[in-house]
Each structure stands twice: as C-alpha cells, then as structure tokens.
Coordinates of C-alpha atoms in Angstrom, one line a residue:
X126 CA 83.1 -33.6 91.1
X127 CA 82.1 -30.1 91.5
X128 CA 79.5 -28.3 90.3
X129 CA 80.6 -25.9 87.5
X130 CA 79.5 -22.6 86.3
X131 CA 80.3 -23.4 83.1
X132 CA 80.2 -26.9 81.2
X133 CA 83.4 -26.5 79.5
X134 CA 85.3 -26.7 82.8
X135 CA 84.2 -30.4 83.3
X136 CA 85.1 -31.4 80.1
X137 CA 88.8 -29.4 80.2
X138 CA 89.3 -31.2 83.5
X139 CA 88.2 -34.6 82.1
X140 CA 90.7 -34.1 79.3
X141 CA 93.5 -32.9 81.1
X142 CA 93.5 -33.2 85.0
X143 CA 96.2 -30.3 85.5
X144 CA 93.4 -28.1 84.5
X145 CA 92.5 -28.2 88.3
X146 CA 95.6 -26.2 89.2
X147 CA 95.3 -24.0 86.4
X148 CA 94.3 -20.1 86.9
X149 CA 91.3 -20.5 84.0
X150 CA 89.4 -23.0 86.3
X151 CA 90.2 -21.4 89.4
X152 CA 89.0 -17.9 89.2
X153 CA 85.8 -18.9 88.1
X154 CA 85.3 -22.2 90.4
X155 CA 88.0 -22.7 93.4
X156 CA 86.4 -26.2 94.4
X157 CA 88.1 -28.5 91.9
X158 CA 91.4 -27.1 93.3
X159 CA 90.5 -27.2 96.9
X160 CA 88.7 -30.3 96.8
X161 CA 91.7 -32.2 95.4
X162 CA 94.2 -30.6 97.7
X163 CA 91.9 -30.6 100.7
X164 CA 93.9 -34.0 102.6
X165 CA 97.0 -32.2 101.5
X166 CA 96.4 -29.0 102.9
X167 CA 94.8 -30.5 106.5
X168 CA 97.6 -33.0 106.6
X169 CA 100.5 -29.9 106.1
X170 CA 98.6 -28.4 109.3
X171 CA 99.2 -31.6 111.5
X172 CA 102.6 -32.0 109.9
X173 CA 101.5 -35.4 108.8
X174 CA 104.9 -35.5 106.5
X175 CA 108.1 -34.6 108.1
X176 CA 111.0 -32.9 107.0
X177 CA 113.9 -35.5 106.0
X178 CA 117.9 -35.9 106.6
X179 CA 118.2 -34.0 103.5
X180 CA 115.9 -31.0 104.8
X181 CA 118.0 -31.2 107.9
X182 CA 121.4 -30.7 106.5
X183 CA 120.5 -27.3 105.3
X184 CA 119.5 -26.5 108.9
X185 CA 122.9 -27.5 110.3
X186 CA 124.7 -25.9 107.6
X187 CA 122.4 -22.5 108.9
X188 CA 122.9 -23.4 112.7
X189 CA 127.0 -24.3 112.7
X190 CA 128.3 -22.4 109.9
X191 CA 126.1 -19.1 109.3
X192 CA 126.9 -19.2 105.8
X193 CA 123.6 -20.4 104.0
X194 CA 122.1 -17.6 101.7
X195 CA 119.0 -18.8 100.7
X196 CA 117.1 -22.0 100.3
X197 CA 115.4 -22.1 96.7
X198 CA 112.9 -24.8 96.7
X199 CA 110.8 -26.0 93.7
X200 CA 108.4 -28.2 96.4
X201 CA 105.1 -27.3 97.5
X202 CA 104.9 -29.6 100.5
X203 CA 106.2 -27.2 103.1
X204 CA 108.7 -29.2 104.8
X205 CA 111.2 -27.0 105.1
X206 CA 109.3 -24.8 107.4
X207 CA 109.7 -27.6 110.1
X208 CA 113.3 -26.7 110.6
X209 CA 114.2 -24.8 113.9
X210 CA 117.2 -23.1 112.9
X211 CA 116.3 -21.9 109.4
X212 CA 114.8 -18.5 109.2
X213 CA 111.4 -18.4 107.2
X214 CA 112.9 -15.6 105.1
X215 CA 115.8 -17.5 104.0
X216 CA 113.5 -20.0 102.1
X217 CA 112.4 -19.4 98.7
X218 CA 109.0 -21.1 97.2
X219 CA 110.0 -21.1 93.8
X220 CA 106.5 -22.7 92.8
X221 CA 104.6 -21.5 96.2
X222 CA 103.8 -23.9 99.2
X223 CA 101.2 -25.4 100.7
X224 CA 102.2 -24.1 104.1
X225 CA 101.0 -20.4 103.3
X226 CA 97.9 -19.1 102.3
X227 CA 96.7 -15.8 100.6
X228 CA 93.7 -15.0 98.1
X229 CA 94.7 -15.0 94.6
X230 CA 92.1 -11.8 93.8
X231 CA 94.0 -9.5 96.1
X232 CA 96.8 -11.0 97.6
X233 CA 96.2 -10.9 101.2
X234 CA 97.2 -13.3 103.6
X235 CA 95.1 -15.7 106.0
X236 CA 96.5 -17.7 108.8
X237 CA 96.9 -21.6 108.2
X238 CA 95.4 -22.6 110.8
X239 CA 92.5 -20.2 110.1
X240 CA 92.3 -21.7 106.6
X241 CA 92.1 -25.4 107.4
X242 CA 89.4 -24.8 109.8
X243 CA 87.0 -23.4 106.8
X244 CA 89.0 -26.4 104.6
X245 CA 87.6 -28.8 107.5
X246 CA 84.0 -27.3 107.3
X247 CA 83.4 -26.0 103.9
X248 CA 84.9 -28.7 101.7
X249 CA 84.0 -31.7 101.3
X250 CA 85.8 -34.7 100.6
X251 CA 86.2 -36.1 97.4
X252 CA 88.1 -39.1 98.8
X253 CA 85.4 -40.0 101.2
X254 CA 88.3 -40.3 104.1
X255 CA 86.6 -37.9 106.3
X256 CA 83.2 -38.6 108.0
X257 CA 83.1 -35.3 109.3
X258 CA 83.5 -33.2 106.2
X259 CA 80.5 -31.3 104.6
X260 CA 78.4 -33.4 102.0
X261 CA 78.7 -30.1 99.4
X262 CA 81.4 -27.7 99.3
X263 CA 81.0 -24.1 100.5
X264 CA 82.7 -20.7 98.9
X265 CA 85.8 -19.7 101.5
X266 CA 85.5 -16.0 101.2
X267 CA 88.8 -13.4 101.7
X268 CA 88.4 -11.2 104.3
X269 CA 89.8 -8.2 102.8
X270 CA 87.9 -8.3 99.2
X271 CA 85.1 -10.8 99.8
X272 CA 85.9 -12.8 96.8
X273 CA 86.4 -17.0 96.9
X274 CA 89.6 -17.0 96.1
X275 CA 91.6 -17.9 99.3
X276 CA 94.0 -20.9 98.4
X277 CA 97.3 -21.9 99.4
X278 CA 100.1 -19.8 97.6
X279 CA 101.0 -22.7 95.2
X280 CA 101.4 -21.2 91.7
X281 CA 98.7 -22.1 89.6
X282 CA 99.3 -23.0 85.4
X283 CA 98.9 -19.3 84.0
X284 CA 99.9 -17.3 86.8
X285 CA 103.3 -16.0 87.3
X286 CA 106.1 -17.4 90.1
X287 CA 106.5 -15.1 93.3
X288 CA 108.0 -12.0 93.1
X289 CA 110.9 -13.1 95.7
X290 CA 111.9 -15.8 93.6
X291 CA 113.1 -12.8 90.9
X292 CA 114.0 -10.7 93.8
X293 CA 116.3 -12.8 95.8
X294 CA 118.1 -14.5 92.6
X295 CA 119.0 -11.4 91.4
X296 CA 121.0 -10.2 94.7
X297 CA 122.0 -14.0 95.7
X298 CA 123.5 -15.4 92.6
X299 CA 126.2 -13.0 92.1
X300 CA 127.9 -13.3 95.0
X301 CA 127.5 -16.9 95.7
X302 CA 130.8 -19.4 96.1
X303 CA 129.0 -22.6 96.4
X304 CA 125.7 -23.9 94.8
X305 CA 124.4 -27.0 96.6
X306 CA 121.9 -28.5 93.8
X307 CA 120.0 -31.3 95.2
X308 CA 117.6 -34.0 93.8
X309 CA 116.4 -32.3 90.8
X310 CA 116.4 -33.1 87.1
X311 CA 116.8 -29.3 85.9
X312 CA 114.4 -29.5 83.7
X313 CA 111.9 -26.8 84.7
X314 CA 112.6 -23.4 83.9
X315 CA 112.9 -20.6 85.2
X316 CA 114.1 -22.3 88.5
X317 CA 117.0 -24.2 86.6
X318 CA 118.1 -21.0 85.6
X319 CA 120.2 -20.7 89.3
X320 CA 123.0 -23.2 87.6
X321 CA 124.2 -20.5 85.3
X322 CA 123.1 -17.2 87.1
X323 CA 125.6 -18.1 89.9
X324 CA 128.7 -16.4 89.7
X325 CA 131.0 -18.0 87.0
X326 CA 133.9 -18.7 89.7
X327 CA 131.0 -20.6 91.7
X328 CA 131.4 -24.1 92.4
X329 CA 128.3 -26.3 91.5
X330 CA 127.8 -29.7 93.5
X331 CA 124.9 -31.9 92.0
X332 CA 123.3 -34.5 94.5
X333 CA 121.1 -36.5 92.6
X334 CA 120.8 -40.5 91.5
X335 CA 122.0 -39.5 88.0
X336 CA 124.0 -36.8 85.9
X337 CA 121.8 -33.8 85.0
X338 CA 122.0 -29.6 83.7
X339 CA 124.9 -30.5 81.1
X340 CA 122.7 -28.2 78.7
X341 CA 123.0 -25.6 81.3
X342 CA 126.7 -25.7 81.8
X343 CA 127.2 -28.3 84.4
X344 CA 130.8 -30.1 84.1
X345 CA 131.4 -33.9 85.2
X346 CA 134.8 -33.8 86.0
X347 CA 137.9 -33.6 88.4
X348 CA 139.4 -30.6 86.7
X349 CA 135.6 -28.8 86.5
X350 CA 134.1 -27.1 88.9
X351 CA 131.0 -26.8 87.4

C-alpha cells in the first residue's frame, strides 16, 4: 500500500475501495490510483485487449455509410481507438479513457507512450507481476505546471464529465434519426440522458441481453419506434 500524506486516506480506502479513484485522494496522493491502474495503463499501450466485433460494427458503419454522427462510450478501455476508419473526433469518452493522458491540475496533455514510459519506471507494481518495476513509486510530474497530477483522462469521483460530452450531445441529439444503444443497463446518469435527448421522431434500437430504459421512455412493442 502506498504511503499517504494523511492517515485518513488509508482509512477511507480501506472502508471503500472506490476512494482510490476519487479526486479527494488523487489530488494529495496520486500513487494509489496509478499503482492500481498500472497494468491496465501499460496493457492499453500494448493493445493487450482488442476491439470486438461490436466495436468493428461501428467502423463499418462509418466506412460504408458515412452516416455515423458520433459514438458515445461509457467504457474507459480505449478500444474504439483501435478502429481503422472511425475518426477520433467521432468518439466521445463519456467517462474518460485510459488511452488519453492529461494533467488533472492544468489540463495539459501528455503522449500515451511518454506517460507509459514514466509509469514503467516510476510506479511500483503492487501485483508483483513486473520484475522490472521500481520498489517504491516516484511522482510523475506535469511538464507544464510541475504538479504530480498526470493520469489517464478517466473521470475521478468528484470531478465533472468531459465538456465534449455536453457540447456534442447538445449538437447531435436534436438531429438524430436513429439511436443505437448497445450493451448497457441505462442506469448511469447523465449518459443515459441521450435516450430522451434524441429527437422525438428518432428510432431507438436497444441491443442488449435484457430490456432496459423503460423509465426513460423506451417502448418494446411492434408499434413503437422507441
């Protein structure tokens, strides 16, 4: 377990592990987040996990129809960035992504490769998998503001969603004629608001193992288009 500046940090994380990904902890001690995420960060750079057929379906939509307005994803794995034909400006990472890196303090970006090199040499491996990892963690400092708050752009508890979500949703939804909703329980807000922010005439198609979103206005019958 990482050393902490305040004893209450350890108590918080022991009582609720989600504090590891909270702004309250990260702004004073980045090590818990970076150590827990270390294998995921390094694995993302190596593309240890591959885009699925579900991801490639949207690549084909873009390539063959040119009618895809945007992909909104709640997943932080960055798998959509592996697609060959889907422009990055058509991907909205609602909860951020491991595949992009910036400073939580000043917003300056850092290349994923550069960040991963620092993670490899500065952040210890609490899972004891990587024999080349350092014994103790050292700060990864932002080159712009000199603060040790550089991390993947995943949204911490206590922080706002990316501005691009709100900007694109406001621009995209009123003119949407087909909203494809895939692999979600539709219980997480505000991402689930896209269901009712789409135009009234837009067809909603849910691709899921079970019905979801009835409380958001989705209707599952032959007559409905929602």
